[in-house]
mmCIF file of C-alpha atoms in Angstrom:
data_model
loop_
_atom_site.group_PDB
_atom_site.id
_atom_site.type_symbol
_atom_site.label_atom_id
_atom_site.label_comp_id
_atom_site.label_asym_id
_atom_site.label_seq_id
_atom_site.Cartn_x
_atom_site.Cartn_y
_atom_site.Cartn_z
ATOM 1 C CA MET A 1 63.450 64.016 2.124
ATOM 2 C CA ARG A 2 64.204 67.603 1.120
ATOM 3 C CA ASN A 3 67.843 67.240 1.904
ATOM 4 C CA PHE A 4 69.866 64.168 2.816
ATOM 5 C CA ILE A 5 72.395 66.347 4.619
ATOM 6 C CA ALA A 6 69.826 67.152 7.294
ATOM 7 C CA LEU A 7 69.373 63.441 7.840
ATOM 8 C CA PHE A 8 73.118 62.891 8.018
ATOM 9 C CA VAL A 9 73.562 65.623 10.601
ATOM 10 C CA PHE A 10 70.660 64.207 12.594
ATOM 11 C CA GLY A 11 72.326 60.805 12.463
ATOM 12 C CA MET A 12 75.575 62.303 13.728
ATOM 13 C CA LEU A 13 73.840 63.862 16.711
ATOM 14 C CA SER A 14 71.697 60.848 17.435
ATOM 15 C CA ALA A 15 72.586 58.435 20.218
ATOM 16 C CA ASN A 16 72.294 55.727 17.597
ATOM 17 C CA ALA A 17 75.026 57.196 15.447
ATOM 18 C CA PHE A 18 77.592 54.726 16.734
ATOM 19 C CA ALA A 19 75.892 51.379 16.376
ATOM 20 C CA GLU A 20 77.041 48.006 17.723
ATOM 21 C CA PRO A 21 76.470 44.572 16.155
ATOM 22 C CA ALA A 22 73.778 43.694 18.727
ATOM 23 C CA ARG A 23 71.867 46.824 17.824
ATOM 24 C CA TRP A 24 72.260 46.073 14.128
ATOM 25 C CA LYS A 25 70.824 42.610 14.725
ATOM 26 C CA ALA A 26 67.879 44.260 16.455
ATOM 27 C CA GLU A 27 67.351 46.324 13.306
ATOM 28 C CA GLY A 28 66.635 43.067 11.497
ATOM 29 C CA TRP A 29 69.938 42.463 9.751
ATOM 30 C CA LYS A 30 70.669 38.826 8.883
ATOM 31 C CA THR A 31 74.356 39.591 8.521
ATOM 32 C CA ASP A 32 76.805 37.209 10.197
ATOM 33 C CA PHE A 33 78.423 39.759 12.496
ATOM 34 C CA SER A 34 80.781 37.132 13.928
ATOM 35 C CA LYS A 35 82.826 37.981 10.845
ATOM 36 C CA PHE A 36 83.867 41.611 11.019
ATOM 37 C CA SER A 37 87.014 43.314 9.744
ATOM 38 C CA VAL A 38 86.709 46.925 10.968
ATOM 39 C CA LYS A 39 86.001 48.657 14.246
ATOM 40 C CA ALA A 40 82.294 48.885 14.983
ATOM 41 C CA SER A 41 82.864 52.394 16.354
ATOM 42 C CA GLU A 42 83.927 53.545 12.871
ATOM 43 C CA ILE A 43 80.460 52.867 11.462
ATOM 44 C CA LEU A 44 77.950 55.688 11.665
ATOM 45 C CA SER A 45 74.266 55.833 10.955
ATOM 46 C CA GLY A 46 73.758 58.146 8.004
ATOM 47 C CA GLY A 47 70.124 58.742 8.952
ATOM 48 C CA PRO A 48 68.145 56.750 6.337
ATOM 49 C CA PRO A 49 67.374 53.115 7.201
ATOM 50 C CA LYS A 50 68.200 50.046 5.130
ATOM 51 C CA ASP A 51 67.396 50.924 1.497
ATOM 52 C CA GLY A 52 66.066 54.283 2.679
ATOM 53 C CA ILE A 53 68.136 55.548 -0.223
ATOM 54 C CA PRO A 54 66.528 53.169 -2.715
ATOM 55 C CA PRO A 55 68.856 51.375 -5.137
ATOM 56 C CA ILE A 56 67.818 51.003 -8.758
ATOM 57 C CA GLU A 57 66.795 47.383 -9.283
ATOM 58 C CA THR A 58 65.366 47.477 -12.806
ATOM 59 C CA PRO A 59 67.080 50.326 -14.652
ATOM 60 C CA SER A 60 65.324 51.975 -17.582
ATOM 61 C CA PHE A 61 67.138 53.549 -20.525
ATOM 62 C CA THR A 62 66.555 55.678 -23.546
ATOM 63 C CA SER A 63 68.825 56.094 -26.541
ATOM 64 C CA VAL A 64 71.441 58.824 -26.716
ATOM 65 C CA LYS A 65 69.576 60.247 -29.707
ATOM 66 C CA ASN A 66 66.320 60.492 -27.758
ATOM 67 C CA ALA A 67 67.811 62.032 -24.610
ATOM 68 C CA LYS A 68 66.904 65.690 -25.073
ATOM 69 C CA ASP A 69 66.815 66.994 -21.488
ATOM 70 C CA LEU A 70 70.472 66.531 -20.494
ATOM 71 C CA ALA A 71 72.871 69.454 -20.721
ATOM 72 C CA ASP A 72 76.251 68.548 -22.180
ATOM 73 C CA THR A 73 77.890 69.512 -18.878
ATOM 74 C CA THR A 74 75.874 66.961 -16.877
ATOM 75 C CA PRO A 75 78.194 64.467 -15.141
ATOM 76 C CA VAL A 76 77.558 60.826 -16.013
ATOM 77 C CA ILE A 77 79.196 57.499 -15.236
ATOM 78 C CA GLY A 78 80.111 56.198 -18.671
ATOM 79 C CA LEU A 79 80.388 52.422 -19.058
ATOM 80 C CA SER A 80 80.974 50.230 -22.097
ATOM 81 C CA ILE A 81 81.217 46.425 -21.991
ATOM 82 C CA ASN A 82 81.305 44.225 -25.071
ATOM 83 C CA GLY A 83 79.993 47.072 -27.201
ATOM 84 C CA ASP A 84 77.105 47.839 -24.847
ATOM 85 C CA ALA A 85 77.580 51.499 -23.858
ATOM 86 C CA ARG A 86 75.497 53.078 -21.107
ATOM 87 C CA ALA A 87 75.557 56.374 -19.250
ATOM 88 C CA TYR A 88 74.320 56.766 -15.675
ATOM 89 C CA PRO A 89 73.722 60.481 -14.986
ATOM 90 C CA LEU A 90 74.578 61.697 -11.507
ATOM 91 C CA ARG A 91 71.312 63.664 -11.614
ATOM 92 C CA VAL A 92 69.729 60.229 -11.055
ATOM 93 C CA MET A 93 72.481 58.369 -9.190
ATOM 94 C CA ILE A 94 72.800 61.052 -6.504
ATOM 95 C CA TRP A 95 69.315 60.025 -5.298
ATOM 96 C CA HIS A 96 69.847 56.254 -5.496
ATOM 97 C CA GLU A 97 73.604 55.666 -5.089
ATOM 98 C CA ILE A 98 73.393 52.111 -6.478
ATOM 99 C CA ALA A 99 72.169 50.701 -9.784
ATOM 100 C CA ASN A 100 72.129 46.948 -10.361
ATOM 101 C CA ASP A 101 72.452 46.170 -14.052
ATOM 102 C CA ILE A 102 73.623 43.726 -16.704
ATOM 103 C CA VAL A 103 75.812 45.392 -19.324
ATOM 104 C CA GLY A 104 77.214 43.522 -22.292
ATOM 105 C CA GLY A 105 76.098 40.299 -20.645
ATOM 106 C CA LYS A 106 78.022 41.058 -17.428
ATOM 107 C CA PRO A 107 76.290 41.643 -14.076
ATOM 108 C CA VAL A 108 77.593 44.895 -12.627
ATOM 109 C CA VAL A 109 76.802 47.302 -9.834
ATOM 110 C CA ILE A 110 77.173 51.006 -10.581
ATOM 111 C CA THR A 111 77.771 53.030 -7.423
ATOM 112 C CA TYR A 112 78.012 56.684 -6.464
ATOM 113 C CA CYS A 113 78.679 57.989 -2.968
ATOM 114 C CA PRO A 114 77.965 61.742 -2.932
ATOM 115 C CA LEU A 115 79.789 62.417 0.337
ATOM 116 C CA CYS A 116 82.957 61.018 -1.263
ATOM 117 C CA ASN A 117 82.176 61.914 -4.888
ATOM 118 C CA ALA A 118 83.130 58.286 -5.547
ATOM 119 C CA ALA A 119 81.705 56.925 -8.824
ATOM 120 C CA ILE A 120 82.836 53.306 -9.090
ATOM 121 C CA VAL A 121 81.624 50.295 -11.099
ATOM 122 C CA PHE A 122 82.153 46.744 -9.877
ATOM 123 C CA ASP A 123 81.738 43.284 -11.336
ATOM 124 C CA ALA A 124 78.770 41.957 -9.348
ATOM 125 C CA GLU A 125 79.779 38.312 -9.663
ATOM 126 C CA VAL A 126 81.317 36.802 -6.526
ATOM 127 C CA ASP A 127 82.361 33.146 -6.322
ATOM 128 C CA GLY A 128 80.446 32.433 -9.506
ATOM 129 C CA LYS A 129 77.221 34.017 -8.244
ATOM 130 C CA ALA A 130 75.740 37.284 -9.509
ATOM 131 C CA LEU A 131 74.853 39.516 -6.576
ATOM 132 C CA THR A 132 72.608 42.538 -6.321
ATOM 133 C CA PHE A 133 73.222 45.297 -3.824
ATOM 134 C CA GLY A 134 71.354 47.734 -1.622
ATOM 135 C CA THR A 135 72.206 50.584 0.744
ATOM 136 C CA THR A 136 72.664 49.914 4.467
ATOM 137 C CA GLY A 137 72.036 53.520 5.491
ATOM 138 C CA LYS A 138 75.401 53.449 7.242
ATOM 139 C CA LEU A 139 78.735 55.105 6.558
ATOM 140 C CA ARG A 140 82.384 54.565 7.358
ATOM 141 C CA ASN A 141 84.875 57.348 6.703
ATOM 142 C CA SER A 142 81.911 59.219 5.219
ATOM 143 C CA ASP A 143 81.628 56.481 2.573
ATOM 144 C CA LEU A 144 78.640 54.401 1.567
ATOM 145 C CA ILE A 145 78.371 50.910 3.045
ATOM 146 C CA MET A 146 76.492 48.606 0.674
ATOM 147 C CA TYR A 147 75.070 45.157 1.316
ATOM 148 C CA ASP A 148 74.424 42.211 -0.959
ATOM 149 C CA ARG A 149 70.967 40.706 -0.932
ATOM 150 C CA ALA A 150 72.147 37.075 -0.938
ATOM 151 C CA THR A 151 74.004 37.094 2.384
ATOM 152 C CA GLU A 152 73.456 40.653 3.680
ATOM 153 C CA SER A 153 77.212 41.017 3.974
ATOM 154 C CA TRP A 154 78.295 44.651 4.257
ATOM 155 C CA TRP A 155 80.654 46.102 1.658
ATOM 156 C CA GLN A 156 82.736 49.280 1.756
ATOM 157 C CA GLN A 157 81.970 51.071 -1.498
ATOM 158 C CA PHE A 158 85.219 52.997 -1.953
ATOM 159 C CA ILE A 159 87.453 49.935 -1.740
ATOM 160 C CA GLY A 160 84.903 47.312 -2.867
ATOM 161 C CA THR A 161 85.693 45.098 0.101
ATOM 162 C CA GLY A 162 83.439 43.099 2.407
ATOM 163 C CA ILE A 163 83.677 44.352 5.990
ATOM 164 C CA ALA A 164 81.010 42.255 7.739
ATOM 165 C CA GLY A 165 79.281 38.938 7.133
ATOM 166 C CA LYS A 166 80.009 35.930 4.947
ATOM 167 C CA TYR A 167 81.969 37.954 2.397
ATOM 168 C CA THR A 168 84.236 39.733 4.893
ATOM 169 C CA ASP A 169 87.569 40.532 3.203
ATOM 170 C CA LYS A 170 86.255 39.475 -0.213
ATOM 171 C CA LYS A 171 87.019 42.036 -2.915
ATOM 172 C CA LEU A 172 84.803 43.069 -5.793
ATOM 173 C CA LYS A 173 86.571 43.464 -9.128
ATOM 174 C CA LEU A 174 86.732 46.970 -10.544
ATOM 175 C CA VAL A 175 85.262 47.566 -13.992
ATOM 176 C CA PRO A 176 86.770 50.451 -16.001
ATOM 177 C CA SER A 177 84.373 53.374 -16.367
ATOM 178 C CA ARG A 178 84.553 57.140 -16.702
ATOM 179 C CA LEU A 179 83.090 59.966 -14.692
ATOM 180 C CA GLU A 180 82.601 62.255 -17.664
ATOM 181 C CA ALA A 181 80.479 65.004 -19.151
ATOM 182 C CA TRP A 182 77.367 63.898 -21.016
ATOM 183 C CA GLY A 183 78.643 65.708 -24.085
ATOM 184 C CA GLU A 184 81.792 63.559 -24.065
ATOM 185 C CA PHE A 185 79.844 60.325 -23.655
ATOM 186 C CA LYS A 186 77.629 61.242 -26.613
ATOM 187 C CA LYS A 187 80.669 61.763 -28.813
ATOM 188 C CA ARG A 188 82.233 58.455 -27.784
ATOM 189 C CA HIS A 189 79.031 56.420 -27.932
ATOM 190 C CA PRO A 190 76.441 58.001 -30.276
ATOM 191 C CA ASN A 191 74.514 54.717 -30.365
ATOM 192 C CA GLY A 192 74.609 54.211 -26.599
ATOM 193 C CA LYS A 193 71.911 54.342 -23.945
ATOM 194 C CA VAL A 194 71.320 56.610 -20.970
ATOM 195 C CA LEU A 195 69.650 55.810 -17.649
ATOM 196 C CA VAL A 196 66.314 57.530 -17.041
ATOM 197 C CA PRO A 197 64.192 57.517 -13.869
ATOM 198 C CA ASN A 198 61.555 54.801 -13.617
ATOM 199 C CA ASN A 199 59.321 57.430 -12.047
ATOM 200 C CA GLU A 200 60.170 61.079 -12.734
ATOM 201 C CA ASN A 201 58.131 62.141 -9.698
ATOM 202 C CA MET A 202 59.956 59.897 -7.211
ATOM 203 C CA ARG A 203 62.743 62.417 -6.575
ATOM 204 C CA SER A 204 63.761 65.913 -7.664
ATOM 205 C CA TYR A 205 65.999 64.564 -10.402
ATOM 206 C CA GLY A 206 68.501 67.126 -11.581
ATOM 207 C CA ARG A 207 68.625 68.847 -8.185
ATOM 208 C CA ASN A 208 71.630 68.525 -5.919
ATOM 209 C CA PRO A 209 70.644 67.908 -2.264
ATOM 210 C CA TYR A 210 74.236 68.613 -1.176
ATOM 211 C CA VAL A 211 74.526 72.260 -2.248
ATOM 212 C CA ASN A 212 78.069 73.659 -1.880
ATOM 213 C CA TYR A 213 79.300 70.424 -0.316
ATOM 214 C CA ASP A 214 82.424 70.187 -2.458
ATOM 215 C CA ILE A 215 83.520 73.715 -1.541
ATOM 216 C CA SER A 216 82.950 73.240 2.177
ATOM 217 C CA ALA A 217 85.903 73.350 4.564
ATOM 218 C CA GLN A 218 85.247 69.947 6.102
ATOM 219 C CA PRO A 219 83.533 66.676 5.102
ATOM 220 C CA PHE A 220 80.353 65.439 6.771
ATOM 221 C CA LEU A 221 80.322 62.543 9.224
ATOM 222 C CA TYR A 222 84.058 62.035 9.168
ATOM 223 C CA ASN A 223 86.125 61.890 12.341
ATOM 224 C CA GLY A 224 89.391 60.510 10.986
ATOM 225 C CA SER A 225 92.701 62.232 10.338
ATOM 226 C CA MET A 226 93.089 64.704 7.507
ATOM 227 C CA PRO A 227 95.690 64.640 4.727
ATOM 228 C CA GLU A 228 98.618 66.992 5.160
ATOM 229 C CA GLY A 229 99.371 69.860 2.817
ATOM 230 C CA ILE A 230 96.124 69.724 0.872
ATOM 231 C CA PRO A 231 92.521 70.790 1.552
ATOM 232 C CA PRO A 232 90.454 67.741 2.555
ATOM 233 C CA MET A 233 87.856 68.479 -0.148
ATOM 234 C CA ALA A 234 90.361 68.855 -2.989
ATOM 235 C CA ARG A 235 89.647 66.430 -5.829
ATOM 236 C CA VAL A 236 92.196 63.702 -6.447
ATOM 237 C CA VAL A 237 92.508 60.923 -9.009
ATOM 238 C CA VAL A 238 92.951 57.423 -7.557
ATOM 239 C CA VAL A 239 94.252 54.533 -9.677
ATOM 240 C CA ARG A 240 94.478 51.190 -7.894
ATOM 241 C CA ARG A 241 97.631 49.118 -8.387
ATOM 242 C CA ASP A 242 98.210 45.419 -7.686
ATOM 243 C CA ASN A 243 100.145 44.630 -4.524
ATOM 244 C CA LYS A 244 101.008 48.246 -3.747
ATOM 245 C CA GLU A 245 99.472 51.488 -2.627
ATOM 246 C CA PRO A 246 97.324 53.226 -5.252
ATOM 247 C CA LEU A 247 98.544 56.077 -7.386
ATOM 248 C CA VAL A 248 96.943 59.275 -6.057
ATOM 249 C CA ILE A 249 97.419 62.573 -7.874
ATOM 250 C CA THR A 250 95.553 65.845 -7.526
ATOM 251 C CA MET A 251 93.120 66.818 -10.233
ATOM 252 C CA ALA A 252 94.676 70.290 -10.122
ATOM 253 C CA ALA A 253 98.012 68.802 -11.182
ATOM 254 C CA VAL A 254 96.422 67.013 -14.126
ATOM 255 C CA ARG A 255 94.426 70.090 -15.059
ATOM 256 C CA LYS A 256 97.592 72.217 -15.087
ATOM 257 C CA LYS A 257 99.475 69.863 -17.416
ATOM 258 C CA ILE A 258 96.400 68.574 -19.329
ATOM 259 C CA THR A 259 98.073 65.163 -19.619
ATOM 260 C CA ILE A 260 100.417 63.345 -17.252
ATOM 261 C CA ASN A 261 102.218 60.210 -18.390
ATOM 262 C CA THR A 262 103.347 57.967 -15.559
ATOM 263 C CA GLU A 263 103.839 54.238 -15.041
ATOM 264 C CA GLY A 264 102.549 53.522 -18.529
ATOM 265 C CA LEU A 265 99.343 55.449 -17.809
ATOM 266 C CA GLN A 266 98.021 58.486 -19.630
ATOM 267 C CA ILE A 267 96.005 60.626 -17.209
ATOM 268 C CA SER A 268 94.250 63.491 -18.969
ATOM 269 C CA TRP A 269 91.906 66.363 -18.098
ATOM 270 C CA LYS A 270 89.374 68.071 -20.337
ATOM 271 C CA ALA A 271 87.049 70.964 -19.529
ATOM 272 C CA GLY A 272 83.290 70.695 -19.699
ATOM 273 C CA GLN A 273 81.957 68.666 -16.778
ATOM 274 C CA ALA A 274 79.886 70.307 -14.022
ATOM 275 C CA SER A 275 80.380 69.442 -10.384
ATOM 276 C CA ALA A 276 77.388 67.451 -9.120
ATOM 277 C CA LEU A 277 77.956 68.773 -5.594
ATOM 278 C CA HIS A 278 78.107 72.538 -6.107
ATOM 279 C CA THR A 279 74.959 74.428 -7.148
ATOM 280 C CA GLU A 280 71.375 73.312 -6.590
ATOM 281 C CA LYS A 281 70.983 72.521 -10.294
ATOM 282 C CA ILE A 282 73.560 69.856 -11.062
ATOM 283 C CA ALA A 283 74.120 70.847 -14.685
ATOM 284 C CA SER A 284 74.951 74.406 -13.559
ATOM 285 C CA GLY A 285 77.747 73.417 -11.197
ATOM 286 C CA ARG A 286 81.189 74.899 -11.717
ATOM 287 C CA ASP A 287 83.360 73.272 -14.360
ATOM 288 C CA VAL A 288 85.612 70.678 -12.724
ATOM 289 C CA GLY A 289 86.401 68.898 -15.975
ATOM 290 C CA THR A 290 86.625 65.258 -16.969
ATOM 291 C CA ILE A 291 89.475 62.897 -16.156
ATOM 292 C CA SER A 292 90.353 59.914 -18.337
ATOM 293 C CA VAL A 293 92.922 57.241 -17.499
ATOM 294 C CA THR A 294 94.168 54.908 -20.223
ATOM 295 C CA ARG A 295 96.966 52.445 -20.882
ATOM 296 C CA ASN A 296 97.842 51.736 -24.496
ATOM 297 C CA GLY A 297 94.602 53.423 -25.504
ATOM 298 C CA LYS A 298 92.375 51.280 -23.264
ATOM 299 C CA ASP A 299 90.458 52.573 -20.264
ATOM 300 C CA VAL A 300 91.859 51.818 -16.821
ATOM 301 C CA ALA A 301 89.657 51.796 -13.720
ATOM 302 C CA TYR A 302 90.067 54.970 -11.666
ATOM 303 C CA ASP A 303 88.130 57.207 -9.336
ATOM 304 C CA VAL A 304 87.892 60.953 -8.779
ATOM 305 C CA THR A 305 87.287 61.544 -5.094
ATOM 306 C CA PHE A 306 88.227 63.942 -2.297
ATOM 307 C CA ALA A 307 91.662 64.041 -0.680
ATOM 308 C CA PHE A 308 90.290 63.094 2.740
ATOM 309 C CA VAL A 309 88.765 59.926 1.280
ATOM 310 C CA ALA A 310 91.984 58.800 -0.387
ATOM 311 C CA HIS A 311 93.831 59.476 2.875
ATOM 312 C CA ALA A 312 91.250 57.670 5.012
ATOM 313 C CA PHE A 313 91.342 54.445 3.015
ATOM 314 C CA HIS A 314 94.954 54.623 1.810
ATOM 315 C CA PRO A 315 96.819 56.512 4.560
ATOM 316 C CA LYS A 316 100.223 55.276 3.348
ATOM 317 C CA ALA A 317 99.711 56.510 -0.204
ATOM 318 C CA THR A 318 101.426 59.740 -1.175
ATOM 319 C CA ILE A 319 99.180 62.348 -2.745
ATOM 320 C CA ARG A 320 101.133 63.704 -5.704
ATOM 321 C CA LYS A 321 100.674 67.413 -6.359
ATOM 322 C CA LYS A 322 102.573 67.618 -9.645
#
């Protein structure tokens, strides 16, 4: 498993890249494929099989004070619930994509899709039942498709919506988090915890298997339309809104103004976070900075992703460039 990209490209070229429900059943899925909300032809095999990218089931942590091997520029998913603050470094998440956890007494699923640079946390409770999630090994619009272990329903990570099985059209609730530099998390939560590998030898933690991906001209395993007037791999900030299209604004626009106030939101940029998808050593990636989104001083759920992703899942949303 030297490089997941090789597997993705293999999957694209494979005759099995475009799977059908009957073939998925033959793979052993117990999913109820009579309930399906997207076109089967949109779903690609990413290469790895079910849980071939292994989710973290029993996360291990150390204290912020004891974490000595993380550079301040290392990108982490920062999460705080009921005073329980935890950081999930992308140096770990890039190899697992999903971490099932209980934070501040709340069951959550922490997710990261490298091909979309989508770091999103969801409430893992659905219809009063706490679910745990795994990776299907499949993609749609280059985005991770997850599955829950209770019903094996398939879920689209970027929008947190069930697309196949019992939970088709069910939506997971977003939990506010930050994709931030480790140095920033330490300042905000000096008594917090940070995720560490259960087995340091399981993967090459700290290495980026997608070298130069975020400066490539085109995304991998994506055959949809591209956004107009902006490079497909440009970073954008996405803030979901009730009953309307999300607010989408380029990171470059926020970086230029440092802070943008709109719709009661304060969207700010600060230097110091390395791109996880640039150089081979994650902590050495170019500085893309940290975005924060707040309303009245409280964190609002948001995502920093690529323009093609925002366009693919929200084609009617306007991408603001200033």
